[in-house]
Coordinates of C-alpha atoms in Angstrom, one line a residue:
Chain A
X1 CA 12.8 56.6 -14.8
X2 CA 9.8 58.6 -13.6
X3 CA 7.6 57.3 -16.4
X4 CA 8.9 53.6 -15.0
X5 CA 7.9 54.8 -11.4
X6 CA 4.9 56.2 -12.8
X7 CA 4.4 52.3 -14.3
X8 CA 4.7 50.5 -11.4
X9 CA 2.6 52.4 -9.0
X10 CA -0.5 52.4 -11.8
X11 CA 0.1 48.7 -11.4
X12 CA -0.1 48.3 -7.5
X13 CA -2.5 50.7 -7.9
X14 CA -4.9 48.2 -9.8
X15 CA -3.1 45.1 -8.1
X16 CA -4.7 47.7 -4.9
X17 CA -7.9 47.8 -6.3
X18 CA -9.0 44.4 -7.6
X19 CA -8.2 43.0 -3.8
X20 CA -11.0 45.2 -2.9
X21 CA -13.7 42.6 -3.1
X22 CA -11.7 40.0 -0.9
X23 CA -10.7 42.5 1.3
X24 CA -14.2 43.9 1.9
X25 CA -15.4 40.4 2.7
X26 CA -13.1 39.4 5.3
X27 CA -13.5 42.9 7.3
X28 CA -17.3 42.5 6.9
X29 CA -16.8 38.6 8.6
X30 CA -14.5 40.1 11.1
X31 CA -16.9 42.9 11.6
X32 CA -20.1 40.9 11.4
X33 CA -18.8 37.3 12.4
X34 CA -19.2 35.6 15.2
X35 CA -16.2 34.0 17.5
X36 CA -18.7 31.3 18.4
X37 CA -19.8 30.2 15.2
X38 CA -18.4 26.2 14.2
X39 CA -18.9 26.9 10.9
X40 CA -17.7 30.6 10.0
X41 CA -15.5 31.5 12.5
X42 CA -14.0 35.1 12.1
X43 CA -11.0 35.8 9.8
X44 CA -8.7 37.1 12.9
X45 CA -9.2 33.4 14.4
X46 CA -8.0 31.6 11.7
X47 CA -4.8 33.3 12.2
X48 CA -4.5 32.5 16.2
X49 CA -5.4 29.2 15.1
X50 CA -3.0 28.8 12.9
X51 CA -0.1 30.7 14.5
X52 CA -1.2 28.2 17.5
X53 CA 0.1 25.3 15.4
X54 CA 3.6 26.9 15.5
X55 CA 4.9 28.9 12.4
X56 CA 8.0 26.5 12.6
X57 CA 6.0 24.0 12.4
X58 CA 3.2 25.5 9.6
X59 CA 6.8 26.0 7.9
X60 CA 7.9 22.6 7.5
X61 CA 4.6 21.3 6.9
X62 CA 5.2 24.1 3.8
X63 CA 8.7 22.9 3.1
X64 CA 7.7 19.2 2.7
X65 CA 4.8 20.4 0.2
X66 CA 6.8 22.7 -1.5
X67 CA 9.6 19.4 -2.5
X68 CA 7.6 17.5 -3.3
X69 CA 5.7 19.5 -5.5
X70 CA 8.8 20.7 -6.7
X71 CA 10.7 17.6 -7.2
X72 CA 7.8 15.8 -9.5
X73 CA 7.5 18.9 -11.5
X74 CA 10.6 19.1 -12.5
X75 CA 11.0 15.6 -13.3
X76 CA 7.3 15.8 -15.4
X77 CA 9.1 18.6 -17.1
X78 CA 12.5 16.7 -18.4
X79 CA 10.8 13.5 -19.0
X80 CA 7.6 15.1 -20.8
X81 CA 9.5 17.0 -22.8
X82 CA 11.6 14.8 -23.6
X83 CA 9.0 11.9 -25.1
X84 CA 7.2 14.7 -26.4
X85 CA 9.8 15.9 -28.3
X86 CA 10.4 12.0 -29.6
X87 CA 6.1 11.6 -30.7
X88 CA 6.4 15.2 -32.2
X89 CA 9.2 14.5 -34.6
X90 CA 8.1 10.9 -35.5
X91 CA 5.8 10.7 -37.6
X92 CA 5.0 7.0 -36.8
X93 CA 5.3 7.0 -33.3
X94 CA 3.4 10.0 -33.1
X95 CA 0.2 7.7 -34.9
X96 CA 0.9 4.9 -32.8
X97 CA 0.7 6.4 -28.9
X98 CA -1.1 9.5 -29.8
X99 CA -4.8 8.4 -29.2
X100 CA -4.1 6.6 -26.3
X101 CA -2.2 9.8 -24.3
X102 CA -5.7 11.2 -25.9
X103 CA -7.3 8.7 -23.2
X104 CA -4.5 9.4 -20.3
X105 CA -5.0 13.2 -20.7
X106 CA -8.9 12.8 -20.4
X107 CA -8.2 11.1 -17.1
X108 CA -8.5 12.6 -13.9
X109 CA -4.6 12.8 -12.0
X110 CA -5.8 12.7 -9.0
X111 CA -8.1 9.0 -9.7
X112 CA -4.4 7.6 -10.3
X113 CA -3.1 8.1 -6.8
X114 CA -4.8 4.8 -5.0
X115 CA -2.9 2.8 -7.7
X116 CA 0.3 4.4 -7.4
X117 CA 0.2 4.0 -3.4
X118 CA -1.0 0.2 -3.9
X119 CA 2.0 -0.2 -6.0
X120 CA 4.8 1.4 -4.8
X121 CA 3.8 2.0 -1.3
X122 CA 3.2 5.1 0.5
X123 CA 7.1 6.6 0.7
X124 CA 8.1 9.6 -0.9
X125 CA 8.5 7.6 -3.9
X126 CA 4.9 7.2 -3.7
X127 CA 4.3 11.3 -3.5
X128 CA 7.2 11.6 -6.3
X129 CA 5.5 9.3 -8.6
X130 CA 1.9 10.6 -8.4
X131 CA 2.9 13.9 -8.7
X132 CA 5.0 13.3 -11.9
X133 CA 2.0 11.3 -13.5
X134 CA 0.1 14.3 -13.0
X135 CA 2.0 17.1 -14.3
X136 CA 3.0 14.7 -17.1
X137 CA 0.6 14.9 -20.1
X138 CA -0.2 18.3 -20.6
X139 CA 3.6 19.0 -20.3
X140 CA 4.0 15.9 -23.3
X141 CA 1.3 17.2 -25.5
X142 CA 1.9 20.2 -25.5
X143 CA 5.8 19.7 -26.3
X144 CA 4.5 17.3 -28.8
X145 CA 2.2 19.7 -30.2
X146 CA 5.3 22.6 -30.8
X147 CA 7.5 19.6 -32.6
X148 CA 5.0 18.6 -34.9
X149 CA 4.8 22.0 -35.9
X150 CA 8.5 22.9 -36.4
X151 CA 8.7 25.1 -39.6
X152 CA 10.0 22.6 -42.2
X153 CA 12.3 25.5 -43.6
X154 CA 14.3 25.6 -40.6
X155 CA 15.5 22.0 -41.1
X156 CA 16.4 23.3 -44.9
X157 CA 18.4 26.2 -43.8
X158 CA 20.3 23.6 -41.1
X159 CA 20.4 21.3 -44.1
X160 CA 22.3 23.9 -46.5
X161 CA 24.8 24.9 -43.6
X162 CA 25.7 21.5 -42.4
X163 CA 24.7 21.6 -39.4
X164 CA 25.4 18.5 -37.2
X165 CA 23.1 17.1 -36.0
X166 CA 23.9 18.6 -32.3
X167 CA 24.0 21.9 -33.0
X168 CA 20.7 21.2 -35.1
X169 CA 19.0 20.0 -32.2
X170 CA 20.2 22.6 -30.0
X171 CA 20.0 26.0 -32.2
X172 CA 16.7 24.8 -33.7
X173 CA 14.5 22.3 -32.7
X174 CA 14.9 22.7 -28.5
X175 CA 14.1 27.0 -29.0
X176 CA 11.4 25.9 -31.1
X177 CA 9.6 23.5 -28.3
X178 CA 11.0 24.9 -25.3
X179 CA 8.0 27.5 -24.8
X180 CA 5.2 25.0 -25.8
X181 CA 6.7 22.7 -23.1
X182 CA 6.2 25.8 -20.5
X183 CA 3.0 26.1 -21.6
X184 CA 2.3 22.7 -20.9
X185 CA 3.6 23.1 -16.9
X186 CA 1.6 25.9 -17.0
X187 CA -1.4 24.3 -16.9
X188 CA 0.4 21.2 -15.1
X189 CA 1.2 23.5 -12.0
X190 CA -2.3 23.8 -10.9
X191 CA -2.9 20.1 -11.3
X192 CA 0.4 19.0 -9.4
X193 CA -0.2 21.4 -6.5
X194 CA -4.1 19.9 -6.5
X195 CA -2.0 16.2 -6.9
X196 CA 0.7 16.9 -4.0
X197 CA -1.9 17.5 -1.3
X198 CA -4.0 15.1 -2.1
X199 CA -1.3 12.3 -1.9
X200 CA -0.2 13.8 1.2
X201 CA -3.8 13.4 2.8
X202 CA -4.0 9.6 1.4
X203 CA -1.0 8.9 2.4
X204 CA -0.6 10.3 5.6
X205 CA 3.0 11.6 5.0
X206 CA 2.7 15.3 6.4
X207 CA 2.9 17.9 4.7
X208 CA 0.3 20.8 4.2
X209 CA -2.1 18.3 2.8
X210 CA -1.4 16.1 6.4
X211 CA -1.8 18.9 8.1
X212 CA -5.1 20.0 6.9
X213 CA -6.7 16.8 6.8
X214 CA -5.6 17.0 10.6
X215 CA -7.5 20.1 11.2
X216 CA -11.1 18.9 9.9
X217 CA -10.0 15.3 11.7
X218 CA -9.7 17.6 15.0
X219 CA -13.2 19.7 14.1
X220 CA -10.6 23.1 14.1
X221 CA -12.3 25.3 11.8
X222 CA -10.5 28.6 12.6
X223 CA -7.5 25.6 11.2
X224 CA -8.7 24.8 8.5
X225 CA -9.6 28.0 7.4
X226 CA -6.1 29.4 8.3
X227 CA -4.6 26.5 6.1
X228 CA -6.7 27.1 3.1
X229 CA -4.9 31.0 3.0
X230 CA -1.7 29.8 3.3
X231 CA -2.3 26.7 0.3
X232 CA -4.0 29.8 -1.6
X233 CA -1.2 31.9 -0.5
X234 CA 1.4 29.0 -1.9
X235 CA -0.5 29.0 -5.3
X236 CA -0.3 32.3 -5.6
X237 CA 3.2 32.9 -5.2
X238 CA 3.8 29.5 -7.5
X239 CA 1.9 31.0 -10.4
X240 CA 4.2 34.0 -9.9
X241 CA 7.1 32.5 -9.8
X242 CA 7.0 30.3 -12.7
X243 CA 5.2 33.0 -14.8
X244 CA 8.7 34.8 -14.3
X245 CA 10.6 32.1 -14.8
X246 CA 8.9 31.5 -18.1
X247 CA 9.1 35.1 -19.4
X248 CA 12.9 34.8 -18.7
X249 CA 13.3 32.0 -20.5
X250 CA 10.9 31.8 -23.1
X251 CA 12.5 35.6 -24.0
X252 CA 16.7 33.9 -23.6
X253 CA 15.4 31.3 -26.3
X254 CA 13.5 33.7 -28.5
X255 CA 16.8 36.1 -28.5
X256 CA 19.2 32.7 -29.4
X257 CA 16.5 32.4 -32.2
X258 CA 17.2 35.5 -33.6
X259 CA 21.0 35.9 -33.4
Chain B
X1 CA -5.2 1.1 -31.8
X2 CA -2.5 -1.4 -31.7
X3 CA -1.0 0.3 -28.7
X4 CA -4.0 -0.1 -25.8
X5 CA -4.2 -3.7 -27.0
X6 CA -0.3 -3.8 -26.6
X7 CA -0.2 -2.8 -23.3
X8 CA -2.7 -5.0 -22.1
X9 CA -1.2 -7.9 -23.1
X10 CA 2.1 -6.3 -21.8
X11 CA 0.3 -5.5 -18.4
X12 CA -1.1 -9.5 -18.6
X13 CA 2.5 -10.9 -19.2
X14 CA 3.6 -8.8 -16.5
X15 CA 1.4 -10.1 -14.4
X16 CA 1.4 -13.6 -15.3
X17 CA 5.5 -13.8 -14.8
X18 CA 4.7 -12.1 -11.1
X19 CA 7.8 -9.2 -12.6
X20 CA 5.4 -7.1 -9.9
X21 CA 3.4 -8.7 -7.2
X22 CA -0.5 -9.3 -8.0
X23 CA -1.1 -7.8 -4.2
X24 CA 0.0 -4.5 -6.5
X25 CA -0.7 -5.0 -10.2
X26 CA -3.4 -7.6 -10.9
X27 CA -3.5 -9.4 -13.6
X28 CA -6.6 -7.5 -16.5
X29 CA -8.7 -11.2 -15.8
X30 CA -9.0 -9.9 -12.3
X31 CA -10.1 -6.6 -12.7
X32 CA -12.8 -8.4 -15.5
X33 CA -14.0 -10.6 -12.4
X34 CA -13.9 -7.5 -9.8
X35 CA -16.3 -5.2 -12.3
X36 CA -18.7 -8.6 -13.1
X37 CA -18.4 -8.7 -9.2
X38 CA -19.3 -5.0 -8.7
X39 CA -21.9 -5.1 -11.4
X40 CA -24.1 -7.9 -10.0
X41 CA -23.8 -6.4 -5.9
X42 CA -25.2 -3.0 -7.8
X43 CA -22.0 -0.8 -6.2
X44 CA -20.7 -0.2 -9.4
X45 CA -24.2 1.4 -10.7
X46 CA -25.0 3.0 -7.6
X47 CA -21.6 4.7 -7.2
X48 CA -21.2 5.9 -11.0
X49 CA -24.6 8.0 -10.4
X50 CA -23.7 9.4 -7.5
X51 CA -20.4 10.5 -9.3
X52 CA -22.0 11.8 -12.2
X53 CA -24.9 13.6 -10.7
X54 CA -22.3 15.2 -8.7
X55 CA -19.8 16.2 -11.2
X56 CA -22.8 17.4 -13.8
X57 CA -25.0 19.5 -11.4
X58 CA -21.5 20.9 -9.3
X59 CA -20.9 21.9 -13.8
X60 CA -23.9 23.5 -14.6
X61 CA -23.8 25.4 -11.4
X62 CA -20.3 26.4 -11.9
X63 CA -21.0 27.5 -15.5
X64 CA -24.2 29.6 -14.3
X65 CA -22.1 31.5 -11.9
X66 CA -19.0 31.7 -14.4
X67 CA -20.8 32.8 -17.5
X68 CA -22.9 35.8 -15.6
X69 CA -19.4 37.0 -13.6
X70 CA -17.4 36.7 -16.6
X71 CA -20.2 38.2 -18.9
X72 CA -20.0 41.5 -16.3
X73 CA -16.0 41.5 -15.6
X74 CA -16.1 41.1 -19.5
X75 CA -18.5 44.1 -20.8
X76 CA -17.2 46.4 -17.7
X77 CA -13.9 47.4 -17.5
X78 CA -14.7 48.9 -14.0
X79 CA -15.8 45.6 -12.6
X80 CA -12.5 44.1 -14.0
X81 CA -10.2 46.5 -12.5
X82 CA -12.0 46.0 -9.1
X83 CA -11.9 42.6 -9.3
X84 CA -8.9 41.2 -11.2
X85 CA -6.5 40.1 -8.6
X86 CA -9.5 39.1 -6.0
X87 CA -10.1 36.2 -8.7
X88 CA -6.4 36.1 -9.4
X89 CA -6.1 35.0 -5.5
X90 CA -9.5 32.4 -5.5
X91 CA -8.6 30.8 -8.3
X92 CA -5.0 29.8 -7.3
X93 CA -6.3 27.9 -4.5
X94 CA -5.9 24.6 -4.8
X95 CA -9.6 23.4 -4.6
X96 CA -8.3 20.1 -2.4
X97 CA -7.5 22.8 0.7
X98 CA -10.9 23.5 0.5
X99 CA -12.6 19.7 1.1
X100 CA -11.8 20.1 5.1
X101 CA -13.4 23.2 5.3
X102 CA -16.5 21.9 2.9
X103 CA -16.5 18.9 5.5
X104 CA -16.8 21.3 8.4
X105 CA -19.6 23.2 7.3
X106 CA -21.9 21.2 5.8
X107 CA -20.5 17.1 6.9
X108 CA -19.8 14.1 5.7
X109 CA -22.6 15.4 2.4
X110 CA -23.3 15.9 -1.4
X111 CA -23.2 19.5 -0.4
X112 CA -19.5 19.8 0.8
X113 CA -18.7 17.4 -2.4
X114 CA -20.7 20.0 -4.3
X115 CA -18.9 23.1 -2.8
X116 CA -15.7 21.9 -3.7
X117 CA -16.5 20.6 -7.6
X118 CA -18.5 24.2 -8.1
X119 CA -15.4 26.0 -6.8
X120 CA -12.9 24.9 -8.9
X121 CA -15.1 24.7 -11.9
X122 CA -15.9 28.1 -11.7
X123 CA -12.6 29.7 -13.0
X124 CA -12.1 28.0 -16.5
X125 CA -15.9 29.1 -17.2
X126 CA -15.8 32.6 -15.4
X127 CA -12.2 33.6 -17.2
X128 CA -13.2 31.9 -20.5
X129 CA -16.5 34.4 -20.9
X130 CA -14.5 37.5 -19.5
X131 CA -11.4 37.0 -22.6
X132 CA -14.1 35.9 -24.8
X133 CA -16.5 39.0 -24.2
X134 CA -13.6 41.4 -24.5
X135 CA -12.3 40.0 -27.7
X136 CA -16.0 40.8 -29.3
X137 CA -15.1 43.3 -32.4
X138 CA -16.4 47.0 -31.4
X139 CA -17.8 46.9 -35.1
X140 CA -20.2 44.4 -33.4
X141 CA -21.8 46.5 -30.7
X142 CA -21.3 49.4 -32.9
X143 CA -23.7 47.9 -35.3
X144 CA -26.0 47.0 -32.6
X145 CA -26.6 50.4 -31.0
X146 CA -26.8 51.4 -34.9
X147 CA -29.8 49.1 -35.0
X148 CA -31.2 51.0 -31.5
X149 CA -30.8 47.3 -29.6
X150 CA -31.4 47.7 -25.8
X151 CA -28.7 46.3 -23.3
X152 CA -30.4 43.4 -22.7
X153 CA -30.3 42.8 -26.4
X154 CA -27.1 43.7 -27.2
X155 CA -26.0 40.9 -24.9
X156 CA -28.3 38.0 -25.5
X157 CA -28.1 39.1 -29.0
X158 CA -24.7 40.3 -30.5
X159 CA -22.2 39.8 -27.1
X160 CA -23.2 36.0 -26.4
X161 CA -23.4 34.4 -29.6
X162 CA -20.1 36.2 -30.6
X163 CA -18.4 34.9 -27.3
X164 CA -20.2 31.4 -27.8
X165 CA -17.2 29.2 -29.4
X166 CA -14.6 30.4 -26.3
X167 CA -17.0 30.3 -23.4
X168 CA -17.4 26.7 -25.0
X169 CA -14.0 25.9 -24.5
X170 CA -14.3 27.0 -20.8
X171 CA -17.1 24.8 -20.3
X172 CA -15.2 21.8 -21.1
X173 CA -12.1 22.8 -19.5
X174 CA -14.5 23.2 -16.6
X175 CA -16.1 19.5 -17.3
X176 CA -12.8 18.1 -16.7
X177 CA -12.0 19.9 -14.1
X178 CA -15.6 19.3 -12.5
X179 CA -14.8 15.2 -12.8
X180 CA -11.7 15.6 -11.2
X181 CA -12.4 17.7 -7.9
X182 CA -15.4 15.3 -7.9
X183 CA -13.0 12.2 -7.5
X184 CA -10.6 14.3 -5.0
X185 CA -13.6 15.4 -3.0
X186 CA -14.6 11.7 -2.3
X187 CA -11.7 10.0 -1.9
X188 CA -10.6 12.9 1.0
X189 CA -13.9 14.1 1.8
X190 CA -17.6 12.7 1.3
X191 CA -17.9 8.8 1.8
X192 CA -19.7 7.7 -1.0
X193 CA -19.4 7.6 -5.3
X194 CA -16.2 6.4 -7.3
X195 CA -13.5 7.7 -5.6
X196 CA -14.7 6.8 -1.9
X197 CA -14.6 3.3 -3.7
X198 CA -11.2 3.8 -5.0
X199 CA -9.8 4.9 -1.7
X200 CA -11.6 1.6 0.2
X201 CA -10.3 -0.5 -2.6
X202 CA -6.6 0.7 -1.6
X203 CA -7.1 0.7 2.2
X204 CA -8.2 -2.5 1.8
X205 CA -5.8 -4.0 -0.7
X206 CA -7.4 -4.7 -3.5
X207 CA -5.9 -3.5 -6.4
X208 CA -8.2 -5.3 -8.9
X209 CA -11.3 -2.9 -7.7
X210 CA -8.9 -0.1 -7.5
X211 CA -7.8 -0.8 -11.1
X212 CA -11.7 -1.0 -11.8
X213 CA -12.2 1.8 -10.2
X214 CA -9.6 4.0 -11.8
X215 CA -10.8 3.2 -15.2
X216 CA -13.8 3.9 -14.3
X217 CA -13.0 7.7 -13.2
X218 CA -10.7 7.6 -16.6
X219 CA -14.0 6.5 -18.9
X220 CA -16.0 8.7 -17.1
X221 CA -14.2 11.9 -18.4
X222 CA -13.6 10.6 -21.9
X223 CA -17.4 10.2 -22.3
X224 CA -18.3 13.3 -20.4
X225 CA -16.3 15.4 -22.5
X226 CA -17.4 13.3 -25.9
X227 CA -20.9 14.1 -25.0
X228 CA -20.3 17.7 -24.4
X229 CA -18.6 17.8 -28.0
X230 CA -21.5 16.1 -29.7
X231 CA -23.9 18.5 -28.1
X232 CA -21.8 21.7 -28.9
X233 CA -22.5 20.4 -32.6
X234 CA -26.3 19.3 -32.3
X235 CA -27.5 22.9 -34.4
X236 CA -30.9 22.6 -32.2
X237 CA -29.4 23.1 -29.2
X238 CA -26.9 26.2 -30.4
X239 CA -30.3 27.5 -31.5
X240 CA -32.0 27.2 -28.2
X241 CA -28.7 28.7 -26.5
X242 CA -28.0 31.4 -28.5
X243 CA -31.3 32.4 -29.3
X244 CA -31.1 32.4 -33.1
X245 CA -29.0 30.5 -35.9
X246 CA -25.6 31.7 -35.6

């Protein structure tokens, strides 16, 4: 019990330390800054600024982000995993799509977003849709990638203890891609976050995205400059978040593995 | 092969039996006529460089500053400690919250387009070098001070070719990331290259130079990233970089 006590303050300890050269910067600009400036206003500003927005209203500007990143995510994650798990374990299929998702991985997200608004409009199907095509291929590939490489000696063992097909699929092949296809959102979370505010500033539909592209619109600095804390503030804790998520369940899938 | 061809003849019946409206989708015959049509005004050309001069200087920048922090958060445990979750917090930023600020400072410029593209392309190299330094056998630098190499030697010597292959990996992760925040910053931020185009093309509903323009951005990384592959295997230039055959 001490030793875990002992643990966890060694860890805040260096979480502590390694904020040091952020922290030092913003008291120097406070210190040094100047309230005048248009360009650098000080660090205290940006949050008058943007507590003069309204929290509430910062909030649901937040909110709105935080859906719609969520939503697309989600629905990147069953439907890329889901193909990917298709092209990994067929063979043909696999030959036949594979160098053109090469192609649609190479591709920027974000260039996709005019079409996607030209097509379907700029609703929240609009934000839904982009932000899916983002997150999509790197969850696919990588989903693909874990299939392809399913040890062929588990499908033996399944084979000599007649397995159906169901519990075959579920004991074996979904523990064996499930972590590839977190690795995939993984790198997809970035990308979608990047994708959400971006359709939200095309689009003009709100959200944090709307509501900085306000701020430089309106030439509020001490804004915009509160705003990019709080998106770096939402990555940060959206990194976190999944990264526990994924431990838990990368660790509940390993354990079913084993038993 | 079979299956690009596929869906452009899929994408052409589509088209042709109106199943979505051309004001949307237009037909691949259009989008043939709106790049002949971009070509011959000289927007395409004069776009594309723009683009690419932004996205490859905004890289080489970014994988200046990554390679020399990584190289020191690598080698020094100290500087890593004191620095971790700084960089931990920077990095998850999503480099679009940045273009109004860019904007703010600097205006409607290459330079706000190049803030935002060096940014973001920063962290693949900067993280790439620190994992790739660590991960340097001790036998390594054990030999080295053996041999009575200076620190400066040990590094351009024994540290950086060892770390070569992984800080390559970070420099095309950061390639691709460098093309895409250069897209994002003009279509929200600096009126001029591809994705200003792009984001015209949709205000002003024409999804034929939209389509163009998309491809375009979607070549544009495919043969940025082929070319950085075929250089990473041109033995001259390793030579030149590493300072030696390694």
């Amino acid at each position: 019990m001490i030793r875990l006590v002992q643990e966890a303050a060694r860890r805040l300890g260096g979480w502590a330390a390694g904020l040091l050269p952020l922290a030092s910067l913003l008291t120097a600009w406070q210190l040094l800054g100047d309230d005048g400036s248009a360009f650098f206003p000080r660090p205290l500003r940006w949050v008058e600024a943007v507590t003069g927005l309204g929290w509430s209203e910062v909030l649901t500007a937040v909110v709105d982000t935080l859906t719609r990143f969520a939503g697309g995510l989600a629905l990147a994650f069953v439907i890329g995993s889901l193909l990917g798990l298709v092209i990994g374990r067929l063979p043909l299929v696999d030959a036949a799509v594979s160098p053109t998702l090469e192609f649609l991985r190479a591709t920027p997200a974000p260039a996709v977003v005019p079409m996607v608004v030209l097509i379907a409009g700029s609703g929240t199907t609009t934000l839904l849709i982009a932000v899916t095509l983002a997150a999509l291929w790197p969850i696919l590939l990588n989903t693909a990638a874990s299939a392809r490489s399913l040890e062929p000696l588990l499908g033996d063992v399944a084979e000599t203890l007649h397995l159906s097909a169901w519990k075959r699929t579920m004991s074996i092949t979904v523990p064996a891609v499930v972590p590839g296809a977190f690795v995939g959102a993984r790198v997809a979370l970035p990308i979608a976050l990047v994708v959400t505010l971006l359709a939200e500033m095309l689009t003009g539909s709100g959200g944090l995205g709307g509501s900085l592209l306000t701020a430089q619109r309106t030439y509020a600095t001490a804004t915009a400059y509160g705003l990019l804390v709080v998106a770096g503030v939402l990555g940060v804790l959206l990194a976190f978040v999944f990264g526990v998520l994924e431990s838990r369940v990368t660790r509940a899938w390993s354990h079913g593995r084993r038993a | 092969m079979a299956v690009p061809a596929i869906i452009v003849v899929v994408w052409a019946v589509a088209a042709d039996v109106r199943l979505v409206s051309p004001d949307a989708l237009p037909p691949p015959g259009d989008v043939l006529d709106a790049g002949r049509q971009e070509l011959a005004t000289g927007t395409l050309l004069d776009v594309l460089s723009h683009s690419v001069v932004s996205a490859v200087l905004g890289w080489l920048v970014a994988a200046a500053i990554g390679i020399a922090i990584g190289l020191a958060i690598g080698i020094s445990p100290r500087i890593d400690t004191f620095s971790s979750s700084s960089i931990e917090f920077a990095r998850a930023i999503p480099a679009v919250a940045l273009v109004p600020v860019a904007i703010l400072i600097f205006g409607f410029d290459l330079r706000a387009e190049l803030l935002v593209v060096v940014f973001a392309a920063t962290w693949p190299v900067l993280v790439n070098t620190a994992a790739a330094v660590r991960m340097v056998p001790q036998q390594l630098d054990d030999t080295a001070r053996t041999l009575q190499l200076g620190r400066l030697e040990r590094v351009t010597k024994v540290v950086l070719p060892a770390a070569a292959p992984r800080i390559f990996v970070g420099l095309r992760l950061a390639l691709a990331t460098a093309v895409t925040l250069m897209a994002v910053a003009e279509m929200t931020g600096n009126p001029d290259g591809i994705g200003n185009e792009l984001v015209l093309a949709q205000s002003s509903l024409r999804p034929d130079v939209a389509m163009l323009y998309t491809l375009t951005i979607g070549a544009l990384g495919v043969v940025l990233n082929a070319m950085l592959l075929l250089a990473g295997r041109l033995p001259g230039l390793r030579t030149v970089l590493l300072g030696g055959p390694s």
